[in-house]
mmCIF file of C-alpha atoms in Angstrom:
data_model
loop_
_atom_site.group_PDB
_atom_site.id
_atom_site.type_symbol
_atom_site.label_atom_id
_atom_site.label_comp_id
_atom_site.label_asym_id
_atom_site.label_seq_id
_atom_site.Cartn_x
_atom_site.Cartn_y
_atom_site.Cartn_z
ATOM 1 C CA UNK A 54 231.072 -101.129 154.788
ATOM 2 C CA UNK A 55 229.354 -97.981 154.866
ATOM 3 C CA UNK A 56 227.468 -95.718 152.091
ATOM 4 C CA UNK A 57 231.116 -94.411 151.240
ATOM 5 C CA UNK A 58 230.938 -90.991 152.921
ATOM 6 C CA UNK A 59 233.650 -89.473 154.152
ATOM 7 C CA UNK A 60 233.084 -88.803 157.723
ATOM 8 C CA UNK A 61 234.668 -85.621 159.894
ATOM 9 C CA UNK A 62 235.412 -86.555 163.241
ATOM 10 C CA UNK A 63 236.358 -83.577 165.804
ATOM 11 C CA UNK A 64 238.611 -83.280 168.668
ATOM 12 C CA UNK A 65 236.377 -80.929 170.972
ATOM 13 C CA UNK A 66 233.307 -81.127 172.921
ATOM 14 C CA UNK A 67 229.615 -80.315 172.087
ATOM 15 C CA UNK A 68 227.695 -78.185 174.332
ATOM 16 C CA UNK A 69 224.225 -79.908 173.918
ATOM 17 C CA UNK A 70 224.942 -83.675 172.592
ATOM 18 C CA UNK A 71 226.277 -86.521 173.986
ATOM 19 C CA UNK A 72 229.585 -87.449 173.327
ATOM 20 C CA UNK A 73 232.455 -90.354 174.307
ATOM 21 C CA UNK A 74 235.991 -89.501 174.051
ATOM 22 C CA UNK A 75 239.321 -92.135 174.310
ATOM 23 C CA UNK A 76 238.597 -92.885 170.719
ATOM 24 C CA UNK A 77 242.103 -92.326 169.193
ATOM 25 C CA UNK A 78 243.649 -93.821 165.424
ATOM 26 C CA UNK A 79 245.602 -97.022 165.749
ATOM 27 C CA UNK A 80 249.196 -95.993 164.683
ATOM 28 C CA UNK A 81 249.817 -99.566 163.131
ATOM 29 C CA UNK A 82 246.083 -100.391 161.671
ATOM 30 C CA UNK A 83 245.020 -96.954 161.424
ATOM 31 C CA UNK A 84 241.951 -98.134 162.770
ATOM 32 C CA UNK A 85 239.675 -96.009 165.002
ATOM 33 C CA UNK A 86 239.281 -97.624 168.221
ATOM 34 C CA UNK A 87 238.359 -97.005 171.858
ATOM 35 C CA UNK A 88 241.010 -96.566 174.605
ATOM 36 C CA UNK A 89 239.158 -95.829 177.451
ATOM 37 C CA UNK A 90 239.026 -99.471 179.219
ATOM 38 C CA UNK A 91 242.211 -100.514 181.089
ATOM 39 C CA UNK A 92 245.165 -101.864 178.816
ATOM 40 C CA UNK A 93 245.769 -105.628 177.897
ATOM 41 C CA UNK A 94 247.257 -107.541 180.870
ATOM 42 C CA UNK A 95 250.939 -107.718 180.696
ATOM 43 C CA UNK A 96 250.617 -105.321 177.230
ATOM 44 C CA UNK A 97 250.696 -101.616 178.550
ATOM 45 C CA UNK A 98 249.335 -98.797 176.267
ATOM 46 C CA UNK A 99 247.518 -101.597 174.315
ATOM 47 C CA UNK A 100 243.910 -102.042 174.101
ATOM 48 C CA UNK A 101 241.912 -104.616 171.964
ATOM 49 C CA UNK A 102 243.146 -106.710 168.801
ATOM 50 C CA UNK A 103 245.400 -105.167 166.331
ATOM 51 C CA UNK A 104 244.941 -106.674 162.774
ATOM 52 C CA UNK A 105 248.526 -105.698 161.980
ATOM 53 C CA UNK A 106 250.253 -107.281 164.739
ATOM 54 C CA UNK A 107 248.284 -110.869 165.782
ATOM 55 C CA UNK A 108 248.567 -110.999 169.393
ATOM 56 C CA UNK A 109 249.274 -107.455 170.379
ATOM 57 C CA UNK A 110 246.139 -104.659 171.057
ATOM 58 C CA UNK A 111 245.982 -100.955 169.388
ATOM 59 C CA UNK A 112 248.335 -98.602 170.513
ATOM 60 C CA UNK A 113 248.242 -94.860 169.244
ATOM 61 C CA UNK A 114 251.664 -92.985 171.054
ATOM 62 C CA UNK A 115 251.204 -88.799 171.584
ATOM 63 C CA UNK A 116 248.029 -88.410 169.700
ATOM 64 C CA UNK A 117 244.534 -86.611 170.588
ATOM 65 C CA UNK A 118 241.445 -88.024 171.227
ATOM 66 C CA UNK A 119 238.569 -87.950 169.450
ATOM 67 C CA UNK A 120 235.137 -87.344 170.338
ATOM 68 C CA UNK A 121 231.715 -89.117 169.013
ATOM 69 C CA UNK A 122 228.423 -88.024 169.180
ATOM 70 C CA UNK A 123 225.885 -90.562 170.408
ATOM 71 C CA UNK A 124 222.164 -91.034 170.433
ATOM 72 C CA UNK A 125 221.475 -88.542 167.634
ATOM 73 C CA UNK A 126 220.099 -90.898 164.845
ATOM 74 C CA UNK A 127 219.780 -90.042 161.174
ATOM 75 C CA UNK A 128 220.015 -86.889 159.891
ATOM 76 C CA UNK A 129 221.357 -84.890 157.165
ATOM 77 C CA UNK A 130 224.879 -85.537 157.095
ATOM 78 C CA UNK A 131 225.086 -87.723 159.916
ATOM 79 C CA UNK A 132 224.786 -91.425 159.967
ATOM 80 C CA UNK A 133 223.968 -93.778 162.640
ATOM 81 C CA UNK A 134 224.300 -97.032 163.868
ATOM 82 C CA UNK A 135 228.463 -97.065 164.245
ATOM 83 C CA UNK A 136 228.931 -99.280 167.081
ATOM 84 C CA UNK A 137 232.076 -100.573 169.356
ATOM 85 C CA UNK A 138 233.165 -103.554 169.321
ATOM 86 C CA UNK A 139 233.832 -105.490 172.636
ATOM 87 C CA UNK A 140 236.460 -108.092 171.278
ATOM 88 C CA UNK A 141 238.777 -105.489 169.515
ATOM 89 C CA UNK A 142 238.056 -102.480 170.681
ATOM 90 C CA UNK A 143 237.549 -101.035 166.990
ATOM 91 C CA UNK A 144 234.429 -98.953 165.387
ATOM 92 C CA UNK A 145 232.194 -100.948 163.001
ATOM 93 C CA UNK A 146 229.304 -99.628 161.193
ATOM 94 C CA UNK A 147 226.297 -101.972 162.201
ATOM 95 C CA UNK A 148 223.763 -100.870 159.868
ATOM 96 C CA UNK A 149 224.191 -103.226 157.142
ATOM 97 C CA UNK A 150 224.140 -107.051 157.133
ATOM 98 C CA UNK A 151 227.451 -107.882 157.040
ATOM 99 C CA UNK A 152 229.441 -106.386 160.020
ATOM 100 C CA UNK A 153 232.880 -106.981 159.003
ATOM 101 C CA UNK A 154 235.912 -109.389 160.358
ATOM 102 C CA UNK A 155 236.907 -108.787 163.946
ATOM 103 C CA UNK A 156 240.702 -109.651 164.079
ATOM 104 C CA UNK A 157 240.028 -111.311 167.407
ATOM 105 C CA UNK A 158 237.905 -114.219 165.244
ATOM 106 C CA UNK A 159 234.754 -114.367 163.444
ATOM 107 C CA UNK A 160 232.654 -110.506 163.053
ATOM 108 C CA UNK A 161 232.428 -107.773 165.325
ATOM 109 C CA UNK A 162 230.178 -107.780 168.108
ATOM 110 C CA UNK A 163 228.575 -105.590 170.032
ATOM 111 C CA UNK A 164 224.806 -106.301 170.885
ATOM 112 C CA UNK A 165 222.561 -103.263 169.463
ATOM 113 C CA UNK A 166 219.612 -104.300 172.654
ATOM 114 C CA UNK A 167 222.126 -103.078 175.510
ATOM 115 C CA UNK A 168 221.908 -99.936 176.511
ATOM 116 C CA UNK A 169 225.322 -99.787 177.338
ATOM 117 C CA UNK A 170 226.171 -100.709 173.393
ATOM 118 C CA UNK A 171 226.266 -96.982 172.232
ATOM 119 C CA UNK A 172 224.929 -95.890 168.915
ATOM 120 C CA UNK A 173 227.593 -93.330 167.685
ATOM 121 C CA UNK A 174 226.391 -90.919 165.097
ATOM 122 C CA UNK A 175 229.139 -89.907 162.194
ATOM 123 C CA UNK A 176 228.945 -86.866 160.494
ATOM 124 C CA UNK A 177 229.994 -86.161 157.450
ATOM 125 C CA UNK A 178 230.538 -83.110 154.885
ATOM 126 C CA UNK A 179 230.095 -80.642 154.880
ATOM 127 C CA UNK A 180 231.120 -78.554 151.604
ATOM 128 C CA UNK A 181 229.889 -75.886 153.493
ATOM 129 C CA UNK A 182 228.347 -72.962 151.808
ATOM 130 C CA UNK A 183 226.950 -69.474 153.103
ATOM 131 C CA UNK A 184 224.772 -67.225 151.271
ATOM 132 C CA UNK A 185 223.769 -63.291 151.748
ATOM 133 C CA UNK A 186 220.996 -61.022 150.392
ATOM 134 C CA UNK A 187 219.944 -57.915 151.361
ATOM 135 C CA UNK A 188 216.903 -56.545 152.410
ATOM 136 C CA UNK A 189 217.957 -52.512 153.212
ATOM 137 C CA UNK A 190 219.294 -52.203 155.926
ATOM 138 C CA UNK A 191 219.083 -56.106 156.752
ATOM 139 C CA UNK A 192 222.056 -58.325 155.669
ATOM 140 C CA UNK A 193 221.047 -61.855 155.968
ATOM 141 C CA UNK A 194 223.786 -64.752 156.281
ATOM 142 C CA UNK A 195 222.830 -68.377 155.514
ATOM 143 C CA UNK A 196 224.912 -71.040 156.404
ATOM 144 C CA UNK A 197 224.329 -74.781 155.339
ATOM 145 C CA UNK A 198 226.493 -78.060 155.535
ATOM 146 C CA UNK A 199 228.170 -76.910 158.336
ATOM 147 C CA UNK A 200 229.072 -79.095 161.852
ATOM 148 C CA UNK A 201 225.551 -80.182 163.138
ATOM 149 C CA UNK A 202 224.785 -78.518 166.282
ATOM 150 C CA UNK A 203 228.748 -76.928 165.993
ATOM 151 C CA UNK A 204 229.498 -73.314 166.195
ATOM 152 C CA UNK A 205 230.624 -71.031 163.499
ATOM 153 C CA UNK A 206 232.575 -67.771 163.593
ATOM 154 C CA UNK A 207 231.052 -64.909 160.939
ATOM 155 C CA UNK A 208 232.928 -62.070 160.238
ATOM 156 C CA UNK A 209 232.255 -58.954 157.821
ATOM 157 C CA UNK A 210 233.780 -56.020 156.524
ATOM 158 C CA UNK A 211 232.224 -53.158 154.905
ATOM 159 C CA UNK A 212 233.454 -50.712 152.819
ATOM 160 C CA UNK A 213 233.081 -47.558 151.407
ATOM 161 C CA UNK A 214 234.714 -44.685 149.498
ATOM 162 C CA UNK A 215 238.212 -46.728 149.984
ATOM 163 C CA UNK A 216 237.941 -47.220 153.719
ATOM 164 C CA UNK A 217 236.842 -49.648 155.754
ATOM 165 C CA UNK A 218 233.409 -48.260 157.868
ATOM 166 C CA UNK A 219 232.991 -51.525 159.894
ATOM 167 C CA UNK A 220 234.656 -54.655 160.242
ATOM 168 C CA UNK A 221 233.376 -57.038 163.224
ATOM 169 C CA UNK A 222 232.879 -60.662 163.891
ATOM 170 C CA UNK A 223 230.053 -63.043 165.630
ATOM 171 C CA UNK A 224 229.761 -66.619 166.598
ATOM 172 C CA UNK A 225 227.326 -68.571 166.096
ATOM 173 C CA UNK A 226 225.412 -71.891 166.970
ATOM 174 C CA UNK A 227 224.071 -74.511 163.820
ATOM 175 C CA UNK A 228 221.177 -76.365 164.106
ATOM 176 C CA UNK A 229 221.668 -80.207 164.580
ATOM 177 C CA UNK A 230 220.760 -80.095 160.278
ATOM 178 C CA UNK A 231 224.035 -78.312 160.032
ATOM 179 C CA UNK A 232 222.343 -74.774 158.981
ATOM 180 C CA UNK A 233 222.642 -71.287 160.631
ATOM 181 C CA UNK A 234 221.028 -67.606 159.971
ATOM 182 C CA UNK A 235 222.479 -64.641 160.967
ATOM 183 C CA UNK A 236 221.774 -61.021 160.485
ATOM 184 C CA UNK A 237 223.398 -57.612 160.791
ATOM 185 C CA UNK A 238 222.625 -54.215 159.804
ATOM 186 C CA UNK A 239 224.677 -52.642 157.268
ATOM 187 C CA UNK A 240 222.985 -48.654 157.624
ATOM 188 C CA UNK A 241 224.236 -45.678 155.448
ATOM 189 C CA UNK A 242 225.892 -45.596 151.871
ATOM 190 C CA UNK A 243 228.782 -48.019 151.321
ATOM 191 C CA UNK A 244 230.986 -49.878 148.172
ATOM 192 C CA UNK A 245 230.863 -53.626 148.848
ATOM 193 C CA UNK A 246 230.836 -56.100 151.894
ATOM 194 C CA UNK A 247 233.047 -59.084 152.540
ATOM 195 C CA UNK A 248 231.418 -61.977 154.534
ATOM 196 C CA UNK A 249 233.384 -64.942 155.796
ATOM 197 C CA UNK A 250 231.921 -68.061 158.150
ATOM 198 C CA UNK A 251 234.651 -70.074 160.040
ATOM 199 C CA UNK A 252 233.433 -73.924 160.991
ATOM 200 C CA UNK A 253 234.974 -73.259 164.395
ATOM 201 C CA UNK A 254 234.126 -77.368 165.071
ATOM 202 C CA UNK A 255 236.300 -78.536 162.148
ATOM 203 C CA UNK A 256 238.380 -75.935 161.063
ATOM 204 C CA UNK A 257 236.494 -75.645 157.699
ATOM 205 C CA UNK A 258 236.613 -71.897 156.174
ATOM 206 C CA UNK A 259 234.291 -70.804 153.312
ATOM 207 C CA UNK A 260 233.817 -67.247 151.784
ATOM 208 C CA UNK A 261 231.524 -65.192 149.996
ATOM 209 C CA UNK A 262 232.067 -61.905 148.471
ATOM 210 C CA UNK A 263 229.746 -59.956 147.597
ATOM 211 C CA UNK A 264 229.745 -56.523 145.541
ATOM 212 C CA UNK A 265 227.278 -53.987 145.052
ATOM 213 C CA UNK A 266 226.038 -51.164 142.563
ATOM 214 C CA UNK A 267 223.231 -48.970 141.983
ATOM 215 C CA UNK A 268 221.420 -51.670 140.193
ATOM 216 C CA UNK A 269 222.423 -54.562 141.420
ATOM 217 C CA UNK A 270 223.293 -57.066 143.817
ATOM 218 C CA UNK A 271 226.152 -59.698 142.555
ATOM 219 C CA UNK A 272 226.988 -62.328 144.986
ATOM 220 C CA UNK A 273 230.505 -65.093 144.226
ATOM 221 C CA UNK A 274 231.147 -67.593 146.352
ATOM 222 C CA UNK A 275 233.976 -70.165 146.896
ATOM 223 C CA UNK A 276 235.625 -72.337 149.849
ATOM 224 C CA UNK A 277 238.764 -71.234 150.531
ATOM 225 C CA UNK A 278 242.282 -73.686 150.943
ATOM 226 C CA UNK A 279 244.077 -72.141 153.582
ATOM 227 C CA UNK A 280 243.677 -71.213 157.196
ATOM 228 C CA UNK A 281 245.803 -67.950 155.723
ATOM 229 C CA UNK A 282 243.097 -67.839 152.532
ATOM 230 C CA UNK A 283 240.105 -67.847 155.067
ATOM 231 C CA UNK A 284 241.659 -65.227 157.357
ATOM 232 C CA UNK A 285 239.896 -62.019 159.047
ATOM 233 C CA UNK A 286 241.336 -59.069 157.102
#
């Protein structure tokens, strides 16, 4: 077993790590297992052992493939040493002593000295978070606990005497710790500004408002629930 996180897996590529795809949910086991070598002789669409059905392999229907990072090693919000296992086809964490029961007999295996053994790297949340301050006429946007090395769409609105005097919208890259900082220049005399960040990588929204006087600067922030709660207005 792992630490107990709660890992986010994603359905689209990475521009600058390695990843493997074919890895799909088992729609019996639900368990998370590689497709990509051929099917089970005389079993089409099956691949591996099946703990819910002795004697048959995973099978996962219309479904979309997901894609894991490898080679990244530990990080924050990422754990290592998730392996695949050559009898049943499944993911196992290897980074404990006890690897778990393969349902083809005995525990998984996959040796961790071959190359061609793959160390996936799991990520997992997030809560992500963004925080502005203002430095006149600099708005600064930091981002943390967002998709390592994933991309993020910001998007702000300013406003001023009851009308909106900008509203526009960026994308950017995270590190591979999951942060981002952007900055934009908000010039002139305005109300209040509105600042979302969109995990484009996981479909994870999270907003900040933030309202200004003469004195001061107040800043509330809270993840949104809804693609429609998170949207660009």
């Amino acid at each position: 077993m792992a630490t107990g996180y709660d890992f986010t897996l994603t359905h689209t590529e990475f521009p600058f790590v390695r990843v493997q795809q074919d890895w799909y949910t088992c729609w019996y086991c639900q368990v998370l297992y590689y497709a990509g070598h051929p099917d089970r002789p005389g079993r089409p669409g099956e691949d591996g052992a099946c703990p819910a059905r002795p004697g048959r392999g995973h099978t996962h229907g219309v479904a979309r493939t997901f894609r894991l990072m490898t080679g990244l090693g530990d990080g924050p919000h990422m754990q290592s040493n998730w392996r695949h296992c050559w009898n049943c086809q499944a993911l196992f964490f290897a980074g404990s002593g006890h690897r778990g029961s393969c349902p083809s007999g005995g525990s998984h295996r996959g040796r961790l000295d071959d190359p061609d053994t793959l160390d996936f790297c799991l990520a997992y949340p997030m809560n992500p978070r963004i925080t502005v301050t203002r430095v006149e006429p600099v708005i600064s946007v930091l981002g943390d606990s967002f998709t390592p090395d994933g991309q993020v769409r910001v998007s702000w609105k300013i406003v001023g005497e009851n009308a909106t005097l900008e509203n526009r919208s960026d994308t950017v890259r995270c590190f591979r710790e999951g942060d981002f900082r952007y900055t934009f220049h908000a010039q002139g005399r305005w109300d209040f500004l509105t600042v979302r960040a969109w995990d484009v990588t996981s479909d994870t929204p999270t907003l900040v408002r933030s309202v200004l006087s003469p004195a001061r600067l107040d800043l509330e922030s809270a993840p949104t629930r809804s693609v429609a709660d998170g949207a660009h207005r």
